[in-house]
Amino acid sequence: SNRQPWAQKNSSLKTAPVRPQLQISMAQQDDENYIWQDREIRFDIPAGDFELRRGEFEIDSIDSIEDTKGNNGEKGSLVITNLRMIWSSQKNPRINLSIGYNCIISITIHTANSRLRGHTQALYVLTKFNSSRFEFIFTNLVKNSPRLFTTVQAVHRAYETSKLYRDLKLRGAIIRDKELLLLPQEQVYTKTSGVWNLSSDQGNLGTFYITNVRIVWFANLAENFNVSIPYLQIKSVRIRDSKFGPAFVIETTPQSGGYVLGFRVDPPEKLQEVFKEVSSLHKLFSVNPIFGIEFTVEEKAPALVDLKEKHKPDVIDIIGEDDTTDAFAAYYADGGNKNSDRKPVYHAGLGLAVEKLRDNVSIEALWSCT
C-alpha cells in the first residue's frame, strides 16, 4: 500500500508522515476519556481501534468499496458510524484507515479513474489533521448505487449540525427570552438563578442550567453573554476558594481550550448540591455519552447474500398439435439433406419474398411453432 498518494501533490496540500501523527495520538490517548474517533485520521489502525467506543454506533456498512486514491484496485468495505468512517481492505485488513468527521472539510462527487470500475462517479473527501490536508477518494463497485454518496453526506451533515453536544461554545445563540433552547434528546434537570460567573473582577449575575448533556450559564442582563459546556469537554469539577468565597470550578479538556471557569452559588448548601449533581451526571455521561447524531434508515439495501436465489429449472410447455413440431424440425433440418437455399417466392399473406417451402409445410404451421 502506497501511503504517499493520500495527500494532494500541490502547494495547498502537504504530505505529512504517518508515524509522527500516530505518536501524537497515542500520547493524547493516555487519558482514558480522550475521544479520538471523530477528531483524528489514523492509518493502518490495530484491531483494537476498530472497536466502537462507548456512545459510538454503526449506522451503515457497505461492501465493495474501493479506496481509489491510496489503494486503487483494492476492494474493501466501508463502515459508517456516528463519529467516523472506517475503510479496510478485504484482502488484507491491516491496510485500513479511520477518518473522524471533525477532520472533514468538504465532501463532493466527481469522476475518478478506478482500476476496478474505470471512469466513474466517486466520493471525494477533503480533510485536515495536524496542519496537513489529505484527500480520500472512495468508489462504489456496485453499479447505479447512490448509497455511498447519500449515507456519508447525510451522516456528516447530522454531525455538523449537532456540535453543541460535543463542543464548548462561548457567546452562542442558545438563549431566547431568558430560556434555554433545548437540543433534541436534551432534558433540563436543574435551573438555578442568582449564580455569579467569576470570569471578571466584579463578576456577572446570571442563570445556571444543568441538563443531561451539558451545563449552560448566561448573564441576566445580556443573553448573548453565555457559555455552553458539554460533559464531553469537562475534565474535572471541584469546589475551591476564590476572592469571592467558595466557588464551583469547572476545568475543560485541552481539546476545548483548557478553560477554568468559576461560578459562585449561594447559599453554601446550594453550592454543594450543584457540585454533587454535576459530578454525578459527568460520571454517568462518561459511561453512556450522547454525541447528538440521530438517524433513521428509510431504505437499507439488502446484503448480497440475501439477494441470491437458488437456480430453478425452466418449465416449458409446448402448446399445439404434434404435426407443428414435425414441420418446425423439417424446416430447419430439412430432413438432413438440405445443401442449398431454395428459390424465393412471393407470399401474398406476408407481403414478402420467402424461401419456397417444402411440400406439406405451410407458413401457418411454422408460425405456430414460434
Coordinates of C-alpha atoms in Angstrom, one line a residue:
S1 CA 0.0 0.0 0.0
N2 CA 1.5 3.3 -1.1
R3 CA 0.8 5.9 1.5
Q4 CA 2.1 9.0 -0.3
P5 CA -0.9 9.4 -2.6
W6 CA -3.1 10.2 0.5
A7 CA -2.0 13.9 0.2
Q8 CA -2.5 16.0 -2.9
K9 CA 0.8 16.9 -4.6
N10 CA 0.4 20.7 -4.7
S11 CA 1.2 23.7 -2.7
S12 CA -2.1 23.7 -0.7
L13 CA -2.0 20.1 0.3
K14 CA 1.0 18.8 2.3
T15 CA 2.3 15.3 2.7
A16 CA 2.8 14.5 6.4
P17 CA 4.5 11.3 7.6
V18 CA 2.2 8.8 9.3
R19 CA 4.4 7.9 12.2
P20 CA 4.5 11.3 14.0
Q21 CA 0.7 11.5 13.8
L22 CA 0.3 8.2 15.4
Q23 CA 2.8 9.1 18.2
I24 CA 0.9 12.3 18.9
S25 CA -2.4 10.4 19.1
M26 CA -1.0 7.8 21.4
A27 CA 0.2 10.5 23.8
Q28 CA -3.2 12.0 23.9
Q29 CA -4.8 8.6 24.4
D30 CA -3.1 8.4 27.9
D31 CA -6.3 9.9 29.1
E32 CA -8.8 7.1 29.0
N33 CA -11.6 9.6 28.5
Y34 CA -10.0 11.2 25.4
I35 CA -12.3 10.8 22.4
W36 CA -10.1 10.5 19.3
Q37 CA -12.6 8.7 17.0
D38 CA -14.1 11.9 15.5
R39 CA -11.1 14.1 16.0
E40 CA -8.3 12.2 14.2
I41 CA -7.3 10.5 11.0
R42 CA -5.4 7.2 11.6
F43 CA -3.8 4.9 9.1
D44 CA -3.4 1.1 9.4
I45 CA -5.0 1.0 12.9
P46 CA -4.7 -2.1 15.1
A47 CA -7.6 -4.4 15.6
G48 CA -8.5 -2.7 19.0
D49 CA -9.1 0.6 17.3
F50 CA -11.8 -0.9 15.1
E51 CA -13.9 -1.5 18.2
L52 CA -16.7 1.1 18.7
R53 CA -16.2 3.2 21.8
R54 CA -18.9 4.0 24.3
G55 CA -21.6 6.0 22.6
E56 CA -20.4 5.1 19.1
F57 CA -22.7 3.0 17.0
E58 CA -22.7 1.7 13.4
I59 CA -25.1 3.4 11.0
D60 CA -24.2 1.5 7.8
S61 CA -21.7 -1.0 6.4
I62 CA -21.1 -1.0 2.6
D63 CA -19.2 -3.8 0.9
S64 CA -17.3 -3.5 -2.4
I65 CA -15.8 0.0 -1.8
E66 CA -12.5 0.9 -3.4
D67 CA -10.0 3.2 -1.9
T68 CA -9.3 4.8 -5.2
K69 CA -6.7 7.3 -4.0
G70 CA -4.4 5.2 -1.8
N71 CA -5.2 1.7 -2.8
N72 CA -6.5 1.8 -6.4
G73 CA -7.7 -1.6 -7.5
E74 CA -8.1 -2.8 -3.9
K75 CA -11.6 -4.0 -3.0
G76 CA -12.7 -3.2 0.6
S77 CA -15.5 -2.4 2.9
L78 CA -16.6 0.9 4.5
V79 CA -18.2 1.1 7.9
I80 CA -20.0 4.4 8.7
T81 CA -20.5 5.2 12.4
N82 CA -21.9 8.3 14.1
L83 CA -18.3 9.5 14.7
R84 CA -16.1 8.3 11.8
M85 CA -15.6 6.4 8.5
I86 CA -13.6 3.1 8.7
W87 CA -12.3 1.6 5.4
S88 CA -10.4 -1.7 5.4
S89 CA -9.1 -3.9 2.6
Q90 CA -10.9 -7.2 2.2
K91 CA -7.7 -8.9 1.1
N92 CA -5.5 -7.5 3.9
P93 CA -7.5 -5.9 6.8
R94 CA -4.2 -4.4 8.2
I95 CA -4.5 -1.9 5.3
N96 CA -7.1 0.4 6.6
L97 CA -7.9 3.9 7.7
S98 CA -10.2 5.8 10.2
I99 CA -11.5 9.3 9.3
G100 CA -13.1 11.3 12.0
Y101 CA -15.9 13.6 10.9
N102 CA -14.4 16.6 12.7
C103 CA -11.4 16.4 10.3
I104 CA -13.6 16.7 7.2
I105 CA -13.5 20.0 5.3
S106 CA -15.7 19.1 2.4
I107 CA -17.4 16.1 0.6
T108 CA -18.0 16.2 -3.1
I109 CA -18.8 13.9 -6.0
H110 CA -16.5 13.8 -9.1
T111 CA -15.4 11.4 -11.8
A112 CA -12.4 9.2 -10.8
N113 CA -10.3 6.6 -12.7
S114 CA -10.8 3.3 -10.9
R115 CA -8.9 0.2 -11.8
L116 CA -12.0 -1.9 -11.0
R117 CA -14.7 0.4 -12.4
G118 CA -12.9 2.6 -15.0
H119 CA -14.1 6.2 -15.2
T120 CA -17.0 6.5 -12.8
Q121 CA -18.5 8.8 -10.1
A122 CA -16.7 8.7 -6.8
L123 CA -16.8 10.3 -3.4
Y124 CA -14.1 12.9 -2.7
V125 CA -13.4 13.6 1.0
L126 CA -11.1 16.5 1.7
T127 CA -9.8 16.6 5.3
K128 CA -7.4 18.4 7.6
F129 CA -5.5 16.9 10.5
N130 CA -2.4 18.2 12.4
S131 CA -1.9 21.1 9.9
S132 CA -1.9 18.6 6.9
R133 CA -4.5 18.2 4.3
F134 CA -5.5 14.8 2.9
E135 CA -7.8 13.8 0.2
F136 CA -9.6 10.5 0.1
I137 CA -11.5 9.0 -2.9
F138 CA -14.0 6.2 -2.5
T139 CA -15.6 4.3 -5.4
N140 CA -18.6 2.1 -5.0
L141 CA -18.0 -1.0 -7.2
V142 CA -21.8 -1.7 -7.3
K143 CA -23.2 0.0 -10.4
N144 CA -26.0 2.5 -10.2
S145 CA -25.9 2.6 -6.3
P146 CA -26.1 6.0 -4.7
R147 CA -25.9 4.5 -1.2
L148 CA -22.2 5.6 -0.6
F149 CA -22.9 9.2 -1.5
T150 CA -26.2 9.6 0.3
T151 CA -25.2 7.9 3.5
V152 CA -21.9 9.6 4.0
Q153 CA -23.2 13.1 3.2
A154 CA -26.3 12.7 5.4
V155 CA -24.3 11.4 8.4
H156 CA -21.7 14.2 8.1
R157 CA -24.4 16.8 7.8
A158 CA -26.0 15.4 11.0
Y159 CA -22.6 15.6 12.7
E160 CA -22.0 19.2 11.7
T161 CA -25.4 20.4 12.9
S162 CA -25.1 18.8 16.4
K163 CA -21.8 20.3 17.6
L164 CA -23.3 21.7 20.8
Y165 CA -23.4 18.2 22.1
R166 CA -19.6 17.9 21.8
D167 CA -18.0 21.3 21.6
L168 CA -17.7 24.1 24.1
K169 CA -19.5 27.2 22.9
L170 CA -19.0 30.9 24.1
R171 CA -21.5 33.6 23.2
G172 CA -23.8 31.4 21.2
A173 CA -27.4 31.8 20.1
I174 CA -28.6 29.4 22.8
I175 CA -30.9 31.6 24.9
R176 CA -34.2 33.1 23.9
D177 CA -36.4 35.2 26.2
K178 CA -34.4 34.1 29.2
E179 CA -35.0 30.4 28.4
L180 CA -32.5 27.8 27.2
L181 CA -33.1 26.5 23.6
L182 CA -33.1 22.7 24.1
L183 CA -31.3 20.3 21.8
P184 CA -33.0 17.1 20.6
Q185 CA -32.7 14.5 23.3
E186 CA -31.9 17.2 25.9
Q187 CA -33.7 17.4 29.2
V188 CA -33.3 20.1 31.9
Y189 CA -32.6 18.7 35.3
T190 CA -32.0 21.9 37.3
K191 CA -32.3 25.6 36.7
T192 CA -30.6 27.8 39.3
S193 CA -31.0 31.6 39.4
G194 CA -28.6 34.0 41.1
V195 CA -25.4 32.3 40.0
W196 CA -22.3 34.6 39.6
N197 CA -19.8 34.0 36.8
L198 CA -16.4 34.9 38.2
S199 CA -14.6 35.5 34.9
S200 CA -14.4 39.2 35.6
D201 CA -13.2 41.3 38.6
Q202 CA -16.7 42.2 39.6
G203 CA -18.5 39.0 38.5
N204 CA -21.7 38.7 36.4
L205 CA -25.0 37.6 37.8
G206 CA -26.9 35.0 35.8
T207 CA -28.8 31.8 35.5
F208 CA -27.3 28.3 35.6
Y209 CA -28.8 25.3 33.7
I210 CA -27.9 21.6 34.3
T211 CA -29.1 19.2 31.7
N212 CA -28.4 15.6 30.7
V213 CA -25.8 16.7 28.0
R214 CA -24.3 20.0 29.2
I215 CA -24.0 22.9 31.6
V216 CA -25.2 26.3 30.5
W217 CA -24.8 29.7 32.1
F218 CA -26.0 33.1 30.8
A219 CA -26.0 36.7 32.1
N220 CA -29.4 38.1 33.1
L221 CA -28.6 41.5 31.6
A222 CA -27.1 40.1 28.3
E223 CA -28.4 36.8 26.9
N224 CA -25.6 36.6 24.4
F225 CA -23.0 36.6 27.2
N226 CA -23.2 32.9 27.8
V227 CA -21.3 29.6 27.8
S228 CA -22.3 26.1 26.9
I229 CA -20.1 23.3 28.3
P230 CA -20.9 19.7 27.2
Y231 CA -20.0 16.9 29.6
L232 CA -17.7 15.6 26.9
Q233 CA -15.4 18.5 27.3
I234 CA -15.3 18.6 31.1
K235 CA -12.0 17.4 32.6
S236 CA -12.9 17.9 36.3
V237 CA -15.2 19.7 38.6
R238 CA -14.4 20.8 42.2
I239 CA -15.1 23.5 44.9
R240 CA -12.2 25.8 45.8
D241 CA -11.7 29.2 47.4
S242 CA -11.7 32.4 45.5
K243 CA -11.7 36.1 46.3
F244 CA -15.5 35.9 46.1
G245 CA -15.6 33.0 48.6
P246 CA -16.1 29.2 47.9
A247 CA -16.6 28.7 44.1
F248 CA -17.8 25.9 41.9
V249 CA -14.9 25.4 39.3
I250 CA -15.1 23.6 36.0
E251 CA -11.9 22.7 34.1
T252 CA -12.4 21.8 30.5
T253 CA -10.3 19.4 28.3
P254 CA -7.2 20.6 26.4
Q255 CA -9.2 19.9 23.1
S256 CA -11.7 22.6 24.1
G257 CA -9.2 25.2 25.1
G258 CA -8.3 24.1 28.7
Y259 CA -10.6 26.8 30.3
V260 CA -11.0 27.1 34.0
L261 CA -14.5 28.6 34.8
G262 CA -15.6 29.6 38.2
F263 CA -19.2 30.1 39.5
R264 CA -20.4 31.3 42.9
V265 CA -23.6 29.7 44.1
D266 CA -25.4 30.9 47.2
P267 CA -26.1 29.7 49.8
P268 CA -23.2 27.2 50.6
E269 CA -25.8 24.4 50.8
K270 CA -26.9 25.0 47.3
L271 CA -23.3 25.1 46.1
Q272 CA -22.8 21.6 47.5
E273 CA -26.0 20.4 45.7
V274 CA -24.8 21.8 42.4
F275 CA -21.4 20.2 42.8
K276 CA -22.7 16.8 43.7
E277 CA -25.3 16.9 40.8
V278 CA -22.8 17.9 38.2
S279 CA -20.2 15.4 39.4
S280 CA -22.7 12.5 39.3
L281 CA -24.0 13.5 35.8
H282 CA -20.5 13.8 34.5
K283 CA -19.7 10.2 35.7
L284 CA -22.9 8.8 34.2
F285 CA -22.4 10.6 30.9
S286 CA -18.8 9.1 30.7
V287 CA -20.4 5.7 30.8
N288 CA -23.1 6.4 28.3
P289 CA -22.2 9.5 26.3
I290 CA -24.7 11.2 23.9
F291 CA -22.9 12.5 20.8
G292 CA -26.1 14.0 19.3
I293 CA -26.1 12.3 15.9
E294 CA -29.6 11.0 15.1
F295 CA -30.5 8.9 12.1
T296 CA -33.3 6.9 10.5
V297 CA -32.8 4.2 8.0
E298 CA -35.5 4.7 5.4
E299 CA -34.5 2.0 3.0
K300 CA -31.4 -0.1 3.6
A301 CA -30.1 -2.2 0.7
P302 CA -30.2 -5.9 1.4
A303 CA -27.0 -7.8 1.7
L304 CA -25.7 -9.6 -1.4
V305 CA -26.3 -13.0 0.2
D306 CA -30.0 -12.2 0.7
L307 CA -30.4 -11.3 -3.0
K308 CA -29.1 -14.6 -4.2
E309 CA -31.7 -17.2 -5.3
K310 CA -31.4 -20.9 -5.9
H311 CA -31.4 -22.0 -9.5
K312 CA -34.8 -23.3 -10.7
P313 CA -35.1 -25.4 -13.9
D314 CA -37.2 -23.8 -16.6
V315 CA -40.6 -25.4 -17.2
I316 CA -41.5 -25.4 -20.9
D317 CA -45.0 -26.2 -22.1
I318 CA -45.3 -26.8 -25.8
I319 CA -48.8 -25.9 -27.0
G320 CA -50.1 -27.1 -30.3
E321 CA -50.6 -30.2 -32.4
D322 CA -48.0 -32.8 -32.9
D323 CA -47.5 -32.0 -36.6
T324 CA -46.3 -28.5 -35.8
T325 CA -43.2 -29.9 -34.1
D326 CA -42.5 -32.0 -37.2
A327 CA -42.9 -29.1 -39.5
F328 CA -40.6 -27.0 -37.4
A329 CA -37.9 -29.6 -37.4
A330 CA -38.3 -30.3 -41.1
Y331 CA -37.9 -26.7 -42.0
Y332 CA -34.6 -26.1 -40.1
A333 CA -33.1 -29.6 -40.6
D334 CA -34.7 -30.3 -44.0
G335 CA -34.5 -33.9 -43.3
G336 CA -30.7 -33.7 -43.0
N337 CA -30.5 -33.3 -46.8
K338 CA -30.7 -29.5 -47.3
N339 CA -27.5 -28.4 -49.0
S340 CA -28.6 -25.1 -50.6
D341 CA -31.4 -22.5 -50.2
R342 CA -34.5 -22.8 -52.4
K343 CA -35.6 -20.1 -54.7
P344 CA -37.5 -17.2 -53.2
V345 CA -41.2 -16.9 -53.9
Y346 CA -43.7 -14.1 -53.1
H347 CA -46.1 -14.8 -50.2
A348 CA -49.3 -12.8 -50.5
G349 CA -50.2 -13.3 -46.8
L350 CA -46.9 -11.8 -45.6
G351 CA -46.3 -9.4 -48.4
L352 CA -42.8 -10.6 -48.5
A353 CA -40.5 -12.9 -50.6
V354 CA -39.7 -16.1 -48.7
E355 CA -37.8 -19.2 -49.4
K356 CA -40.0 -21.8 -51.1
L357 CA -41.4 -24.2 -48.5
R358 CA -41.2 -28.0 -48.7
D359 CA -44.3 -29.9 -49.7
N360 CA -46.9 -30.3 -46.9
V361 CA -45.4 -27.4 -44.9
S362 CA -47.3 -24.1 -44.5
I363 CA -46.4 -20.7 -43.1
E364 CA -49.2 -21.0 -40.6
A365 CA -47.7 -24.2 -39.2
L366 CA -44.3 -22.7 -38.9
W367 CA -45.7 -19.5 -37.3
S368 CA -47.5 -21.6 -34.6
C369 CA -44.2 -23.1 -33.6
T370 CA -42.7 -19.8 -32.5

